[in-house]
């Protein structure tokens, strides 16, 4: 599995989630993780594209320097909650 950032990681990633998946498909990668900085914004686009081309999608986010990867809906909710709390802490 390879873990990447998309253009939803401000100043860290330059490619769209779709472009990342398409390139992974060209390279024969079977499992790909998207973990943007402080964001899950690209997760739906990423998930749908992975499923459409036969790549196993793994969702996640980098929060305060820590990498959180999601295994199921409960994990997605947890990461979403962590991101929400992180954004509220900055107010």
PDB file of C-alpha atoms in Angstrom:
ATOM      1  CA  UNK A   1       0.000   0.000   0.000  1.00  0.00           C
ATOM      2  CA  UNK A   2       1.153   3.503  -0.823  1.00  0.00           C
ATOM      3  CA  UNK A   3      -0.055   6.545   1.140  1.00  0.00           C
ATOM      4  CA  UNK A   4      -0.440   9.811  -0.815  1.00  0.00           C
ATOM      5  CA  UNK A   5      -1.637  13.407  -0.415  1.00  0.00           C
ATOM      6  CA  UNK A   6      -3.901  15.187  -2.878  1.00  0.00           C
ATOM      7  CA  UNK A   7      -4.375  18.843  -3.679  1.00  0.00           C
ATOM      8  CA  UNK A   8      -6.645  19.005  -0.623  1.00  0.00           C
ATOM      9  CA  UNK A   9      -3.416  19.115   1.431  1.00  0.00           C
ATOM     10  CA  UNK A  10      -2.728  22.830   1.140  1.00  0.00           C
ATOM     11  CA  UNK A  11       0.789  23.415  -0.239  1.00  0.00           C
ATOM     12  CA  UNK A  12       1.676  19.707   0.167  1.00  0.00           C
ATOM     13  CA  UNK A  13      -0.116  17.853  -2.638  1.00  0.00           C
ATOM     14  CA  UNK A  14      -0.617  18.885  -6.255  1.00  0.00           C
ATOM     15  CA  UNK A  15      -2.741  16.160  -7.857  1.00  0.00           C
ATOM     16  CA  UNK A  16      -6.448  15.459  -7.700  1.00  0.00           C
ATOM     17  CA  UNK A  17      -7.577  12.267  -5.963  1.00  0.00           C
ATOM     18  CA  UNK A  18      -8.728  10.967  -9.358  1.00  0.00           C
ATOM     19  CA  UNK A  19      -5.314  11.611 -10.960  1.00  0.00           C
ATOM     20  CA  UNK A  20      -3.565   9.824  -8.084  1.00  0.00           C
ATOM     21  CA  UNK A  21      -5.790   6.765  -8.485  1.00  0.00           C
ATOM     22  CA  UNK A  22      -5.357   6.715 -12.257  1.00  0.00           C
ATOM     23  CA  UNK A  23      -1.567   6.826 -11.903  1.00  0.00           C
ATOM     24  CA  UNK A  24      -1.641   4.072  -9.286  1.00  0.00           C
ATOM     25  CA  UNK A  25      -3.664   1.942 -11.700  1.00  0.00           C
ATOM     26  CA  UNK A  26      -1.068   2.529 -14.448  1.00  0.00           C
ATOM     27  CA  UNK A  27       1.668   1.384 -12.044  1.00  0.00           C
ATOM     28  CA  UNK A  28      -0.234  -1.741 -11.008  1.00  0.00           C
ATOM     29  CA  UNK A  29      -0.768  -0.687  -7.400  1.00  0.00           C
ATOM     30  CA  UNK A  30      -3.552  -2.715  -5.786  1.00  0.00           C
ATOM     31  CA  UNK A  31      -4.081  -0.712  -2.573  1.00  0.00           C
ATOM     32  CA  UNK A  32      -3.808   3.059  -2.137  1.00  0.00           C
ATOM     33  CA  UNK A  33      -4.282   5.294   0.909  1.00  0.00           C
ATOM     34  CA  UNK A  34      -5.257   8.957   0.752  1.00  0.00           C
ATOM     35  CA  UNK A  35      -4.261  10.885   3.883  1.00  0.00           C
ATOM     36  CA  UNK A  36      -4.483  14.625   3.383  1.00  0.00           C
ATOM     37  CA  UNK A  37      -3.328  17.194   5.912  1.00  0.00           C
ATOM     38  CA  UNK A  38      -6.140  18.075   8.332  1.00  0.00           C
ATOM     39  CA  UNK A  39      -8.784  17.049   5.775  1.00  0.00           C
ATOM     40  CA  UNK A  40     -11.099  14.339   4.496  1.00  0.00           C
ATOM     41  CA  UNK A  41     -12.369  16.531   1.644  1.00  0.00           C
ATOM     42  CA  UNK A  42     -11.117  14.284  -1.163  1.00  0.00           C
ATOM     43  CA  UNK A  43     -12.230  11.006   0.397  1.00  0.00           C
ATOM     44  CA  UNK A  44     -15.507  10.500  -1.504  1.00  0.00           C
ATOM     45  CA  UNK A  45     -13.960  11.263  -4.909  1.00  0.00           C
ATOM     46  CA  UNK A  46     -10.988   9.040  -4.046  1.00  0.00           C
ATOM     47  CA  UNK A  47     -13.149   6.144  -2.791  1.00  0.00           C
ATOM     48  CA  UNK A  48     -15.420   6.167  -5.844  1.00  0.00           C
ATOM     49  CA  UNK A  49     -12.523   6.301  -8.305  1.00  0.00           C
ATOM     50  CA  UNK A  50     -10.612   3.501  -6.562  1.00  0.00           C
ATOM     51  CA  UNK A  51     -13.673   1.261  -6.569  1.00  0.00           C
ATOM     52  CA  UNK A  52     -14.323   1.969 -10.253  1.00  0.00           C
ATOM     53  CA  UNK A  53     -10.803   0.879 -11.317  1.00  0.00           C
ATOM     54  CA  UNK A  54     -10.359  -2.056  -8.927  1.00  0.00           C
ATOM     55  CA  UNK A  55      -7.974  -0.533  -6.385  1.00  0.00           C
ATOM     56  CA  UNK A  56      -8.533  -1.105  -2.666  1.00  0.00           C
ATOM     57  CA  UNK A  57      -9.060   2.373  -1.139  1.00  0.00           C
ATOM     58  CA  UNK A  58      -7.840   3.303   2.334  1.00  0.00           C
ATOM     59  CA  UNK A  59      -8.974   6.635   3.751  1.00  0.00           C
ATOM     60  CA  UNK A  60      -7.216   8.701   6.357  1.00  0.00           C
ATOM     61  CA  UNK A  61      -5.880  12.065   7.427  1.00  0.00           C
ATOM     62  CA  UNK A  62      -2.792  13.578   8.958  1.00  0.00           C
ATOM     63  CA  UNK A  63      -3.717  15.502  12.094  1.00  0.00           C
ATOM     64  CA  UNK A  64      -1.121  17.431  14.111  1.00  0.00           C
ATOM     65  CA  UNK A  65       1.650  15.303  12.636  1.00  0.00           C
ATOM     66  CA  UNK A  66      -0.074  11.971  13.341  1.00  0.00           C
ATOM     67  CA  UNK A  67      -1.347   9.662  10.603  1.00  0.00           C
ATOM     68  CA  UNK A  68      -4.838   8.208  11.079  1.00  0.00           C
ATOM     69  CA  UNK A  69      -5.966   5.504   8.641  1.00  0.00           C
ATOM     70  CA  UNK A  70      -9.591   4.360   8.588  1.00  0.00           C
ATOM     71  CA  UNK A  71     -10.667   0.703   8.608  1.00  0.00           C
ATOM     72  CA  UNK A  72     -14.457   1.154   8.708  1.00  0.00           C
ATOM     73  CA  UNK A  73     -17.292   3.664   9.192  1.00  0.00           C
ATOM     74  CA  UNK A  74     -16.594   3.935  12.912  1.00  0.00           C
ATOM     75  CA  UNK A  75     -12.992   4.853  12.154  1.00  0.00           C
ATOM     76  CA  UNK A  76     -14.123   7.410   9.579  1.00  0.00           C
ATOM     77  CA  UNK A  77     -16.372   8.975  12.215  1.00  0.00           C
ATOM     78  CA  UNK A  78     -13.487   9.016  14.685  1.00  0.00           C
ATOM     79  CA  UNK A  79     -11.142  10.762  12.253  1.00  0.00           C
ATOM     80  CA  UNK A  80     -13.895  13.232  11.367  1.00  0.00           C
ATOM     81  CA  UNK A  81     -14.379  13.975  15.087  1.00  0.00           C
ATOM     82  CA  UNK A  82     -10.624  14.428  15.609  1.00  0.00           C
ATOM     83  CA  UNK A  83     -10.495  16.868  12.682  1.00  0.00           C
ATOM     84  CA  UNK A  84     -13.483  18.775  14.062  1.00  0.00           C
ATOM     85  CA  UNK A  85     -11.913  19.049  17.518  1.00  0.00           C
ATOM     86  CA  UNK A  86      -8.610  20.114  15.973  1.00  0.00           C
ATOM     87  CA  UNK A  87     -10.313  22.896  14.022  1.00  0.00           C
ATOM     88  CA  UNK A  88     -12.218  24.055  17.130  1.00  0.00           C
ATOM     89  CA  UNK A  89      -8.994  24.179  19.159  1.00  0.00           C
ATOM     90  CA  UNK A  90      -7.668  26.847  16.815  1.00  0.00           C
ATOM     91  CA  UNK A  91     -10.522  29.268  17.526  1.00  0.00           C
TER      92      UNK A  91
END
